[in-house]
Short mmCIF file of C-alpha atoms and ligand atoms in Angstrom, two decimals:
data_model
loop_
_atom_site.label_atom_id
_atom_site.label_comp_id
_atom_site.label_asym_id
_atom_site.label_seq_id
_atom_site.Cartn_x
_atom_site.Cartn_y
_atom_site.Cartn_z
CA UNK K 187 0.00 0.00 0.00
CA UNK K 188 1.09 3.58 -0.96
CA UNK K 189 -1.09 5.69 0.78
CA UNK K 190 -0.43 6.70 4.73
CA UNK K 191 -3.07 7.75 6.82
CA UNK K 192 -2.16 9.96 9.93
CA UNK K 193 -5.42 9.43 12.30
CA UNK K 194 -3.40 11.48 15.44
CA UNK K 195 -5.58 14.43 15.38
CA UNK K 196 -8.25 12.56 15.55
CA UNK K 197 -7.79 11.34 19.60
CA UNK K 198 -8.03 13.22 22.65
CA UNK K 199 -4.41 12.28 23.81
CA UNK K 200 -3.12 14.73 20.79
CA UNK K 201 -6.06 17.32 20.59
CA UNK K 202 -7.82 17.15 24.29
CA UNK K 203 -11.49 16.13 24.83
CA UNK K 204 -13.09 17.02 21.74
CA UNK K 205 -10.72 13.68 20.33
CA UNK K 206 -11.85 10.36 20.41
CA UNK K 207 -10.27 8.41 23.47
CA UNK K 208 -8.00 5.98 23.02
CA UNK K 209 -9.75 3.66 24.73
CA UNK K 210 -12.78 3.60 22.92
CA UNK K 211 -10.93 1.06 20.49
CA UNK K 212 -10.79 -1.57 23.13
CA UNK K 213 -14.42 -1.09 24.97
CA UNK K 214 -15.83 -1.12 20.83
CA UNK K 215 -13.89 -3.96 19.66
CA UNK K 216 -16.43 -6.11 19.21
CA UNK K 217 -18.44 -3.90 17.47
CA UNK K 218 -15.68 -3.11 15.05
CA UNK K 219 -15.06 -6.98 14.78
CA UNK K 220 -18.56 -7.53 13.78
CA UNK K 221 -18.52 -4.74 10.76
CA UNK K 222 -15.44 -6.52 9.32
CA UNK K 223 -16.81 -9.93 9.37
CA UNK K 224 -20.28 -8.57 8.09
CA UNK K 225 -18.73 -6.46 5.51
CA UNK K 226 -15.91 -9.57 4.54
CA UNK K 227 -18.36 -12.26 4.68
CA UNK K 228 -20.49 -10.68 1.98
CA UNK K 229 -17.28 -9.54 -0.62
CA UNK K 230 -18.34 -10.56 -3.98
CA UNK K 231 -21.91 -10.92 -2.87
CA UNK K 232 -25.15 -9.25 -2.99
CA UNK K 233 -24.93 -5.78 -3.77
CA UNK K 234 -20.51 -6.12 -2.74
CA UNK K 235 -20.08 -7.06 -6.17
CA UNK K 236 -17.73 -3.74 -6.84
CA UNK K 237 -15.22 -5.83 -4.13
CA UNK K 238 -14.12 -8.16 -6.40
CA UNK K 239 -13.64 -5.63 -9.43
CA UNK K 240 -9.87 -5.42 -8.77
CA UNK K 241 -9.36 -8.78 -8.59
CA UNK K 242 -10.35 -9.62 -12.33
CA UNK K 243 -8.20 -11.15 -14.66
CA UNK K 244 -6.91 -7.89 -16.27
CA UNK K 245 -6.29 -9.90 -19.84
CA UNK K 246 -10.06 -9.81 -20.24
CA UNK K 247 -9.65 -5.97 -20.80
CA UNK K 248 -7.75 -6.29 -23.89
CA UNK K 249 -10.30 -6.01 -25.88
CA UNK K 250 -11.92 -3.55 -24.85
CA UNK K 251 -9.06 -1.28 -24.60
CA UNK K 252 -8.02 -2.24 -27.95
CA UNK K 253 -11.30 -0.82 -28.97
CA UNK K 254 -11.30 2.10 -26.96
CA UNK K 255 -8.07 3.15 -28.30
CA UNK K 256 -9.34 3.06 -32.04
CA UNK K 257 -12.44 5.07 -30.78
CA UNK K 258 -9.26 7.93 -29.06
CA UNK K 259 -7.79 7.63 -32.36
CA UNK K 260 -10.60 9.14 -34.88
CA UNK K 261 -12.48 11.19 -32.13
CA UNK K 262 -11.73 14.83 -31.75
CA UNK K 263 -14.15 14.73 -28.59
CA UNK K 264 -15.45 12.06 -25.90
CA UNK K 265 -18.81 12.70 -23.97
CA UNK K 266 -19.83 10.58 -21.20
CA UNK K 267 -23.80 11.37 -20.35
CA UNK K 268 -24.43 10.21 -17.00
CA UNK K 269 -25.40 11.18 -13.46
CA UNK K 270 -24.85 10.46 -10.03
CA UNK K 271 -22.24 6.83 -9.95
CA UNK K 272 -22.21 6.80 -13.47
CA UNK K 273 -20.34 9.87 -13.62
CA UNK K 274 -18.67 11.19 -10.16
CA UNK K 275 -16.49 7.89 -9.85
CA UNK K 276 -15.35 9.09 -13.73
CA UNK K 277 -14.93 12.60 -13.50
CA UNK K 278 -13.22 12.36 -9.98
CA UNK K 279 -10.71 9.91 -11.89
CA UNK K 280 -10.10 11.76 -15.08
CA UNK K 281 -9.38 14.72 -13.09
CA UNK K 282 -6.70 13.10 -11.14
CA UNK K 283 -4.90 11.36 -14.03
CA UNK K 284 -5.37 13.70 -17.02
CA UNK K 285 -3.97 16.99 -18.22
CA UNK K 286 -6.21 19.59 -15.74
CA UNK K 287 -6.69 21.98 -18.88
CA UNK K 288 -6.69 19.35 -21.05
CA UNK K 289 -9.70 20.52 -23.57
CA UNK K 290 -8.30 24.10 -23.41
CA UNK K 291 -5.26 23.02 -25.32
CA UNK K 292 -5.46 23.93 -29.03
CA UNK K 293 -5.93 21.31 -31.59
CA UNK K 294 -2.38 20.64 -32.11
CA UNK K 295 -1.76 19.78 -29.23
CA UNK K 296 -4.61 17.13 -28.44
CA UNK K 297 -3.89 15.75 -31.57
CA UNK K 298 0.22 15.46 -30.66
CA UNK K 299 -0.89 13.92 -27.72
CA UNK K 300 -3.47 11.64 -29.38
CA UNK K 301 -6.05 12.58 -27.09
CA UNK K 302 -9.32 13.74 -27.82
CA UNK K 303 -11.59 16.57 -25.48
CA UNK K 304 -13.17 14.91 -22.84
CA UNK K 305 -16.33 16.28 -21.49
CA UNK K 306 -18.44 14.62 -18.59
CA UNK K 307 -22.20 15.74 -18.68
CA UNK K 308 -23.88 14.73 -15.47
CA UNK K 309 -26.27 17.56 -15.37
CA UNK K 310 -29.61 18.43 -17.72
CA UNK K 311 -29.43 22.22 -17.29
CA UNK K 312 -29.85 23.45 -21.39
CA UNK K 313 -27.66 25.77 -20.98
CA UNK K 314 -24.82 23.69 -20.37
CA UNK K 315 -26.10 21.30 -23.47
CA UNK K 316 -26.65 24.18 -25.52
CA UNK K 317 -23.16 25.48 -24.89
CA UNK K 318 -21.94 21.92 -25.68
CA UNK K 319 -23.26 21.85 -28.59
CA UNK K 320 -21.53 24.83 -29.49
CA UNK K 321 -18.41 23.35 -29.24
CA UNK K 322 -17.98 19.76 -30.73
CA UNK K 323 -18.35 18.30 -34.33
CA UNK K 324 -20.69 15.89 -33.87
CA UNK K 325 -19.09 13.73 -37.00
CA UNK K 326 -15.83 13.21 -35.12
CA UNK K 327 -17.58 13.22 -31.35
CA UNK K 328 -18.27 9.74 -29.84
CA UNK K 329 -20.48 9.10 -26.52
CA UNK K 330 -20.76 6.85 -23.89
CA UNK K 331 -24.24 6.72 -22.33
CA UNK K 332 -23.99 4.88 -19.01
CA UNK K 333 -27.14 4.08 -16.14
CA UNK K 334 -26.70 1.13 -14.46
CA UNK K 335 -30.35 1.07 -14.15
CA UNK K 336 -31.37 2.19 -17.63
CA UNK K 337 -33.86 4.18 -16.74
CA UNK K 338 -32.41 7.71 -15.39
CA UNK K 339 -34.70 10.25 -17.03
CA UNK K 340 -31.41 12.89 -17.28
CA UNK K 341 -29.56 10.14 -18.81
CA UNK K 342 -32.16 8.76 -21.16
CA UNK K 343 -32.92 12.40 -22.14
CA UNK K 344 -29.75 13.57 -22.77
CA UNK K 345 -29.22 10.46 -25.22
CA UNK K 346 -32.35 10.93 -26.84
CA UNK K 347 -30.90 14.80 -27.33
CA UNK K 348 -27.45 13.63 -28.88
CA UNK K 349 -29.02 11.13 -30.73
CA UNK K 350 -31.16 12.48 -33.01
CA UNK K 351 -28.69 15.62 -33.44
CA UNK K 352 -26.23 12.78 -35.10
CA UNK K 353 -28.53 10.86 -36.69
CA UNK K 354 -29.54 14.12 -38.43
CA UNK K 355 -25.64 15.04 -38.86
CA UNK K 356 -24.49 11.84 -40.08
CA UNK K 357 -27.66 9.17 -40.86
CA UNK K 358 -28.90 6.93 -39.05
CA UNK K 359 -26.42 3.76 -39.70
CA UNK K 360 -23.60 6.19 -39.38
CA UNK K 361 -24.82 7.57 -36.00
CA UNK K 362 -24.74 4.10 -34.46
CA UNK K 363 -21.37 4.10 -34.58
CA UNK K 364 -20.90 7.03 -32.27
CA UNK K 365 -22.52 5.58 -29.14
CA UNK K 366 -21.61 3.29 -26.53
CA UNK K 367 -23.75 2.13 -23.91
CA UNK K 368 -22.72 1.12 -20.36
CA UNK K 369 -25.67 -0.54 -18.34
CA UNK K 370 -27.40 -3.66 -16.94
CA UNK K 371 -26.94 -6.21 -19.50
CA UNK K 372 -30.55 -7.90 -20.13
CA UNK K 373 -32.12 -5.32 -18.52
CA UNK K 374 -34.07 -1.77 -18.66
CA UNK K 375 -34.79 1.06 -21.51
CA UNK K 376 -31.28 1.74 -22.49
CA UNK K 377 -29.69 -1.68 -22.95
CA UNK K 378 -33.51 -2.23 -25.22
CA UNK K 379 -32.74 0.76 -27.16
CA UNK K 380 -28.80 -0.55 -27.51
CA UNK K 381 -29.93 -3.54 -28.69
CA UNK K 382 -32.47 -2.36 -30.99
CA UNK K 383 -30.07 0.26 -32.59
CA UNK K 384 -26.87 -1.76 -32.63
CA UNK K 385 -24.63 -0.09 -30.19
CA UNK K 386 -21.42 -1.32 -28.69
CA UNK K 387 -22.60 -2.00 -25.28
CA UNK K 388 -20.69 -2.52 -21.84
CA UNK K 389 -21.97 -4.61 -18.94
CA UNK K 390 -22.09 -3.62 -15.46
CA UNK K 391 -22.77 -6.49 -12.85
CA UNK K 392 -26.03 -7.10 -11.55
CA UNK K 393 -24.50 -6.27 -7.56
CA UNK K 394 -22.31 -3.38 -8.56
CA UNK K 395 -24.07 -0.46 -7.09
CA UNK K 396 -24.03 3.53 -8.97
CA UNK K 397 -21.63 4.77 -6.33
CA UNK K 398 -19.21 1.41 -6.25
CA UNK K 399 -19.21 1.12 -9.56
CA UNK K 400 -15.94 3.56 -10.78
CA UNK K 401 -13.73 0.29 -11.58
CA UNK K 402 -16.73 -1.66 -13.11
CA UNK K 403 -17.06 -0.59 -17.39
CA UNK K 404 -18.51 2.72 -15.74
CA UNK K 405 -15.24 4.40 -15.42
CA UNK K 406 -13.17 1.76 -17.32
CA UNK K 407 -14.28 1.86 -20.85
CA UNK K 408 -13.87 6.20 -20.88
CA UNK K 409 -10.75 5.78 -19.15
CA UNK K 410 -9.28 3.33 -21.17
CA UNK K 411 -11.08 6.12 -24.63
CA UNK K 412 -8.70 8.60 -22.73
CA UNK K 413 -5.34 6.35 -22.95
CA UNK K 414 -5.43 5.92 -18.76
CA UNK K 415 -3.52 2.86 -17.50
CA UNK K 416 -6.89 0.84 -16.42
CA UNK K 417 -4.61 -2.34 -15.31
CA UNK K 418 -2.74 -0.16 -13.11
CA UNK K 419 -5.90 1.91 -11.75
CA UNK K 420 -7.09 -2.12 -10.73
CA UNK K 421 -3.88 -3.23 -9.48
CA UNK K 422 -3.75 -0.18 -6.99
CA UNK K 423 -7.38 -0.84 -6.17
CA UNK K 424 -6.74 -4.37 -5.59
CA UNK K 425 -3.25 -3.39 -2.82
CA UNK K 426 -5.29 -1.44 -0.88
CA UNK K 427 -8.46 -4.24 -0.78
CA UNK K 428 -5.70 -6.61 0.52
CA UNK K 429 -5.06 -4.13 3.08
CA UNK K 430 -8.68 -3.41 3.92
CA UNK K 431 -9.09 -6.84 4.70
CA UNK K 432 -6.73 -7.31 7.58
CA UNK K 433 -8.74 -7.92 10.55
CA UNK K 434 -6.44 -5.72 13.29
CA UNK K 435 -7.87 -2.71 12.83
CA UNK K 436 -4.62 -0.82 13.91
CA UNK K 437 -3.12 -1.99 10.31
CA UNK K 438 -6.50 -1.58 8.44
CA UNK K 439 -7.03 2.24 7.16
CA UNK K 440 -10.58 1.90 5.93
CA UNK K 441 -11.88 0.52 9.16
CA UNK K 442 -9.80 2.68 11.57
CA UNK K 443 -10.87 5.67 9.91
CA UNK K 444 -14.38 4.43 9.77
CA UNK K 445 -14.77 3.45 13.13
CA UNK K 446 -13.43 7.02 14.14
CA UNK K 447 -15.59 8.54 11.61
CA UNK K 448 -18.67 6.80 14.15
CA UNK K 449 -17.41 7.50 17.01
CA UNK K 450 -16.86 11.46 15.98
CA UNK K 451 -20.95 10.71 15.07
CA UNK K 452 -21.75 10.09 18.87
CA UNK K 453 -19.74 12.86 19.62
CA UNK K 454 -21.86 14.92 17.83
CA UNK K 455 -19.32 15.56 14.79
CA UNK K 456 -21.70 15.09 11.90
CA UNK K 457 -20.21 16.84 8.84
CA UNK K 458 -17.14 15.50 7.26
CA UNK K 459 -15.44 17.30 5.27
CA UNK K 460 -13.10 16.02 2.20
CA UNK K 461 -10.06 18.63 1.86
CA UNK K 462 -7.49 17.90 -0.85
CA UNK K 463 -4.52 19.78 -1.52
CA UNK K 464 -4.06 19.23 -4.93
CA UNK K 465 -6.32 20.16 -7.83
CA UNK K 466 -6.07 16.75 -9.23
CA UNK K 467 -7.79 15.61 -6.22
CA UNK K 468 -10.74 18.17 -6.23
CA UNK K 469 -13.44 16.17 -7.39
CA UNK K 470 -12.07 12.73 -4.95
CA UNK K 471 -14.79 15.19 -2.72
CA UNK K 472 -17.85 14.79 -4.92
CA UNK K 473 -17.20 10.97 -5.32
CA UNK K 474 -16.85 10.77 -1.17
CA UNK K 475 -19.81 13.22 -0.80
CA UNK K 476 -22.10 11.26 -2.96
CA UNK K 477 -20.79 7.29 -1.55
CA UNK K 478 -20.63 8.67 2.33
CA UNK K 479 -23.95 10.47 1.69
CA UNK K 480 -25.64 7.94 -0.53
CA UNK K 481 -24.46 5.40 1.48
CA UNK K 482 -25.30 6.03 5.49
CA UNK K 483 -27.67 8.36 4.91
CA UNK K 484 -30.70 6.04 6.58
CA UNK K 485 -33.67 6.44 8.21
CA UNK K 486 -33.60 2.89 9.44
CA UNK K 487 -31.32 0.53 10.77
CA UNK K 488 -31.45 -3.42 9.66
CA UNK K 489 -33.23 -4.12 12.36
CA UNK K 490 -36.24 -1.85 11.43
CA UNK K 491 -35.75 0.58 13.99
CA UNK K 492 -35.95 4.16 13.39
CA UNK K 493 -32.03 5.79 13.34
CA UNK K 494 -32.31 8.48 10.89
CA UNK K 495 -28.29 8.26 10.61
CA UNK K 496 -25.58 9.78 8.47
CA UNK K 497 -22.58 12.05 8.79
CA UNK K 498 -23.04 15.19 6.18
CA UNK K 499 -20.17 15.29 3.89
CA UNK K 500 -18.78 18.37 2.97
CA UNK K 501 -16.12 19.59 0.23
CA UNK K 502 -13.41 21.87 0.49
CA UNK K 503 -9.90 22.65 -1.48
CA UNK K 504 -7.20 23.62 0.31
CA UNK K 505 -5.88 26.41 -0.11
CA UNK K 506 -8.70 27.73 -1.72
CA UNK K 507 -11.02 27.21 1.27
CA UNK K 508 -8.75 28.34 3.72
CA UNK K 509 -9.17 31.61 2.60
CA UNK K 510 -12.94 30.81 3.19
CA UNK K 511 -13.98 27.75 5.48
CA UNK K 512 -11.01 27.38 7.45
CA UNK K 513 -12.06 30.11 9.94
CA UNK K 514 -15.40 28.17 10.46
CA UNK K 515 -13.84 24.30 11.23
CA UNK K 516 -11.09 26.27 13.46
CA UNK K 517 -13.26 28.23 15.57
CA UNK K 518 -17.04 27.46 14.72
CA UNK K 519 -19.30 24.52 16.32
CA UNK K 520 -16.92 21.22 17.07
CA UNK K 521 -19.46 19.26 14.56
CA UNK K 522 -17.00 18.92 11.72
CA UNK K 523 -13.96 15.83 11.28
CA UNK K 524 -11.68 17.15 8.31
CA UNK K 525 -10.29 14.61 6.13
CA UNK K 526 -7.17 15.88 4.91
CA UNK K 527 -5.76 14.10 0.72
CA UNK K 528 -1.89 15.30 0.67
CA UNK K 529 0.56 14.72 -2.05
CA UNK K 530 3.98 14.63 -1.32
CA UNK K 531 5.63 14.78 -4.91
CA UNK K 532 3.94 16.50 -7.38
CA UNK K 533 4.13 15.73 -11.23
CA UNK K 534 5.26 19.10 -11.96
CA UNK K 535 6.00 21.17 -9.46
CA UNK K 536 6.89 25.26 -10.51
CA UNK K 537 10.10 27.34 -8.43
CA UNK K 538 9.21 30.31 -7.13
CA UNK K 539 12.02 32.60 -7.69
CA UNK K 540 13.76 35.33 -6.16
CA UNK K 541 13.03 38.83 -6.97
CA UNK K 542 16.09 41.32 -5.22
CA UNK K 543 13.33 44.29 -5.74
CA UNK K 544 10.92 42.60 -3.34
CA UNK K 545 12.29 42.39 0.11
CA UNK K 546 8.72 41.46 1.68
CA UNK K 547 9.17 38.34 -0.25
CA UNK K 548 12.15 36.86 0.87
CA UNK K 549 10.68 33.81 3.16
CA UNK K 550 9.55 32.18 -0.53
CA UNK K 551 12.50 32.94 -1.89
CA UNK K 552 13.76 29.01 -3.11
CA UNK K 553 10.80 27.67 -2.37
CA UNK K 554 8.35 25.60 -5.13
CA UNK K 555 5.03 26.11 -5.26
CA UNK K 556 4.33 22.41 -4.55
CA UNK K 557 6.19 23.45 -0.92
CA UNK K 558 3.85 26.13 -0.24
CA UNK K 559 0.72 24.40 -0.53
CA UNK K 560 1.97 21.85 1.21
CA UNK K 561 3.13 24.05 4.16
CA UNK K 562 0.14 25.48 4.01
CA UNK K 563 -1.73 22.26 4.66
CA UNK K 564 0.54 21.34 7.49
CA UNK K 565 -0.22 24.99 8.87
CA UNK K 566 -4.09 24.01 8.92
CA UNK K 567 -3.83 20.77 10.34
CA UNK K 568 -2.04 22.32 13.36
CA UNK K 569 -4.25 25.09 13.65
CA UNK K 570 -7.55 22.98 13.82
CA UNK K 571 -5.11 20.74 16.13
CA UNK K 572 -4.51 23.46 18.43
CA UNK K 573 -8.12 24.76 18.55
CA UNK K 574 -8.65 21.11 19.58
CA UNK K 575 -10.75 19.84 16.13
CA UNK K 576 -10.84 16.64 14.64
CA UNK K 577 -8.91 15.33 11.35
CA UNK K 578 -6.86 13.14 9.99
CA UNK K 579 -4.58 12.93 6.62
CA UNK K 580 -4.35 10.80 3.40
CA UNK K 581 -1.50 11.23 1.86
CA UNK K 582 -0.46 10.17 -1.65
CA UNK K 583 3.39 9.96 -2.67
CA UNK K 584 2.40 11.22 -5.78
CA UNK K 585 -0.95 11.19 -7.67
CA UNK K 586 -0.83 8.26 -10.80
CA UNK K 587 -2.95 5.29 -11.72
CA UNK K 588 -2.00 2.96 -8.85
CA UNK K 589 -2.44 5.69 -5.73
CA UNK K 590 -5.95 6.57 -7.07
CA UNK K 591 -6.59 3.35 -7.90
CA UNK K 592 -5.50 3.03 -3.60
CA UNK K 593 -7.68 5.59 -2.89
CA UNK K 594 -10.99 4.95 -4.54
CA UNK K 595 -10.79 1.33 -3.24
CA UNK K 596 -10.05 3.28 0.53
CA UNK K 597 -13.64 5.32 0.31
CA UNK K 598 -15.49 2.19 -0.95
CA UNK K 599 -14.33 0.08 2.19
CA UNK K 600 -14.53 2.79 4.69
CA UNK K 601 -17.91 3.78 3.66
CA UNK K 602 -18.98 -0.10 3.84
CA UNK K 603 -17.37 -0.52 7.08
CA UNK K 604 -18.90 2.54 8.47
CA UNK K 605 -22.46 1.42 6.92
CA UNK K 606 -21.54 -1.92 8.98
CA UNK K 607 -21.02 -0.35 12.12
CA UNK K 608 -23.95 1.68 12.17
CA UNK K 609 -25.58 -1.44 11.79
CA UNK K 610 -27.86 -0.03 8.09
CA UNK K 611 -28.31 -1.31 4.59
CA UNK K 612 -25.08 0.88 3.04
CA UNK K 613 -26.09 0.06 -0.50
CA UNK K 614 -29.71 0.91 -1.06
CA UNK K 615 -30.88 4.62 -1.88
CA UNK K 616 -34.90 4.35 -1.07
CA UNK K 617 -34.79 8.59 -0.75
CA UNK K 618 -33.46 8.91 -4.85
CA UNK K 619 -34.99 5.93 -6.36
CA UNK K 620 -38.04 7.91 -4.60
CA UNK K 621 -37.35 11.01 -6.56
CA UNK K 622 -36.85 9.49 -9.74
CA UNK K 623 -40.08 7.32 -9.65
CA UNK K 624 -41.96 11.56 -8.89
CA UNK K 625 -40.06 12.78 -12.24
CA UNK K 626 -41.59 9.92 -13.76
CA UNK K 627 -45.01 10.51 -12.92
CA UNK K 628 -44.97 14.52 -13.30
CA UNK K 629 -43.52 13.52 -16.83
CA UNK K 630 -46.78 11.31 -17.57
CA UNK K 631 -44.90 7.80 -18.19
CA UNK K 632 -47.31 5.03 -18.48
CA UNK K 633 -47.81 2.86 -15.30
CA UNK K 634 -47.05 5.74 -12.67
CA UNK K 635 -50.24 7.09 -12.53
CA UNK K 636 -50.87 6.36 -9.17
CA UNK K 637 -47.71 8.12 -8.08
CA UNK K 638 -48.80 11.32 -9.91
CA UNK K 639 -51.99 11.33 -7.68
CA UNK K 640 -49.56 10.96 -4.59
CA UNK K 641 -47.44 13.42 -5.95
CA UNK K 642 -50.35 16.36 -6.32
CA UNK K 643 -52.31 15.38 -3.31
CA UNK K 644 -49.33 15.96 -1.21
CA UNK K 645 -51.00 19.25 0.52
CA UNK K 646 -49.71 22.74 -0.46
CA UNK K 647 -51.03 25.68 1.51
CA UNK K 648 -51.90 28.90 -0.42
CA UNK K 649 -50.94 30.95 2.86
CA UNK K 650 -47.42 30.02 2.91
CA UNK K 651 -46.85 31.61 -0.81
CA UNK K 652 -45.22 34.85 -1.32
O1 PA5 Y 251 -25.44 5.33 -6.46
C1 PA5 Y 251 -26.50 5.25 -7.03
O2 PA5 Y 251 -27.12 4.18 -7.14
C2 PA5 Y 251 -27.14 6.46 -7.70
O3 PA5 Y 251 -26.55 7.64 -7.34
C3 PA5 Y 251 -27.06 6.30 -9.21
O4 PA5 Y 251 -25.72 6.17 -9.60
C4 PA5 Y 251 -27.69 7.45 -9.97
O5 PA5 Y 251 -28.99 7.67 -9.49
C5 PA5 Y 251 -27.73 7.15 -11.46
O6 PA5 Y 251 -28.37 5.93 -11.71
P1 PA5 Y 251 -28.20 5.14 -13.05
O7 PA5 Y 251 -26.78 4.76 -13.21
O8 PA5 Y 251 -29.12 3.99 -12.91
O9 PA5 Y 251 -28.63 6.07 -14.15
#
């Protein structure tokens, strides 16, 4: 395993009372005993299908990435349409591994790099598509339409969008060509319409969940369009499973920090918030927000009893942020842990040099940029330990296939471990599957008729208009 994990600011002995004792470990033992062997027992089972991901036999990805490249090849853009898992665990990933400003660089450059733009559309707001459209050539733009389900109304409308735009761009038996679909084989309105229209089309296993499902053909098959090392991405997935499967919890990262995480819960500690100081790590925040959210968020427990549980998750960039949140999680209400992702080595790092004119600027004098922002995170840790708050670090050596690969597998098992802890189904979502059967029926599809009724009878009072 690559990645460290510094849990000291997280226990009373470093930061004083507000810190989880020490001894706490020992009294919950059991507990934590019982959400290993629960979540263990069930790898590869059920909806913990996304644990065994890693441990594929990579060979059977030739061919796919021997497609994918030819589709990199001829395209001069790549649009994934997706929401929710079938786009977060992507978009966190390409924005770790590939070029930041990658679709700002001109055309000579993409094409001396052999890489085409990349755009990730996980919203339906028309401005956004209209601005799209704006910008790509449909002939030479190729998409990937993934639900897992099939049935997403953003998803399914945003296809049925791009669709007909290319059909009417390049004919019908042409525009075939230009779609790939990712989705439950067998099953639901996408992998029908795939079917029926003759579109390359990806599988995603029947107990890989939205959220778990970034190493499943949901990330894969763009990643391996945009020339990422997929094997590699696995094989780091697959070190840090073996390490989140090591029963002492003192050498297990995933359920140390998810036991903490629970025990900051009963101290009243219900936001977490996902600070990385590194760009490339920005959106690692929406992926945690939506699997921590998603996830624990539960009104009931397994048993049937009423919990209403979950730990808010919150995002924030150092140092961005600490020029705006920082002053809150030092010295505001002790209801936040931080969750510090550090990089020690950046890929390119930039000098900052001397200027003889400008005294005041000595102290950065032979410093890199790199060293700044990472004394600045090492400045924020201490202050929120010396105000006595609750965090703890990730750090990666340096950010490639293998330590993301490390850290994606990290959030799944800490999230299933904490899910296992508090004792609550960690893999449905009853509160968005309720949402999406309401668009649905206020859209007037055939068989929710019912839930339309529901929907308008649920009672609006004219008083409280303005
Ligand atoms: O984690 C989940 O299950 C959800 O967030 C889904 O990923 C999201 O609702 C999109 O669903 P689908 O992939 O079926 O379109």
């Amino acid at each position: 395993m690559k990645l460290r994990f510094d849990y000291n600011n997280m226990m009373a002995d470093v930061i004083g009372d507000r810190g989880i004792d020490a001894g706490k470990l020992g009294e919950n033992a059991g507990k934590i005993g019982a959400a290993f062997e629960d979540v263990l027992a069930n790898c590869g089972k059920g909806w913990q299908e996304w644990s065994e991901l890693p441990y594929i036999d990579y060979s059977s990805l030739d061919g796919m990435i021997a497609k994918m490249s030819e589709i990199r090849k001829k395209a001069s853009a790549f649009v994934v349409l997706g929401i929710g898992g079938s786009a977060l665990g992507p978009i966190s990933v390409v924005q770790a591994l590939l070029d930041m400003r990658l679709n700002e660089q001109p055309a000579s450059a993409l094409k001396s790099a052999g890489l085409p733009k990349l755009y990730i559309e996980d919203n339906i707001d028309p401005e956004r598509m209209h601005g799209l459209l704006g910008l790509i050539d449909l002939k030479t733009t190729y998409f990937n339409v993934i639900t897992k389900s099939g049935e997403t109304s953003e998803t399914l409308a945003q296809f049925l969008v791009l669709y007909d735009l290319m059909k009417k761009a390049v004919g019908k038996e042409e525009a075939r060509k230009h779609f790939i679909a990712t989705t439950t084989i067998g099953k639901g309105t996408l992998y029908a319409l795939a079917q029926k229209e003759g579109f390359d089309t990806y599988g995603i296993g029947p107990g890989v969940g939205g959220r778990f499902s970034v190493l499943s053909n949901v990330g894969l098959v763009p990643f391996a369009v945009m020339g990422i090392d997929i094997k590699k991405l696995l094989a780091g997935a697959k070190e840090m499973s073996e390490a989140c499967r090591v029963s002492d919890v003192k050498k297990n990262p995933a359920l140390m920090t998810a036991f903490l995480q629970c025990m900051a819960m009963e101290k009243g500690a219900n936001i977490s918030v996902m600070m990385p100081y590194a760009d490339s790590l920005k959106y690692m925040s929406d992926f945690y927000c939506q699997i921590w959210a998603e996830s624990l968020g539960k009104a009931k427990d397994k048993d049937g009893k009423t919990v209403n549980v979950g730990q808010t998750p919150a995002k924030a960039l150092g140092v961005t942020d600490q020029h705006s949140q920082v002053q809150l999680y030092t010295e505001g209400p002790y209801d936040k842990v931080v969750t510090f992702l550090a990089v020690d080595k950046f890929r390119n790092d930039v000098a900052i040099p001397s200027d003889p004119d400008i005294d005041a600027c000595d102290f950065l004098k032979g410093h890199t940029m790199g060293e700044l922002l990472n004394a600045e995170r090492v400045a924020t840790e201490y202050a929120l330990r010396k105000a006595g708050r609750m965090s703890f670090t990730v750090t990666l050596p340096e950010v490639n296939e293998e330590t993301v690969g490390e850290l994606l597998a990290y959030y799944m098992y800490e999230t299933a471990f904490a899910g296992a802890y508090l004792n609550i189904d960690t893999f449905n979502q009853p509160g968005v599957e309720e949402g999406k059967k309401a668009t649905f029926a206020m859209l007037g599809r055939k068989g929710y008729e019912e839930k339309l009724a529901e929907v308008r009878s649920a009672a609006k009072k004219p008083e409280y208009y303005i």
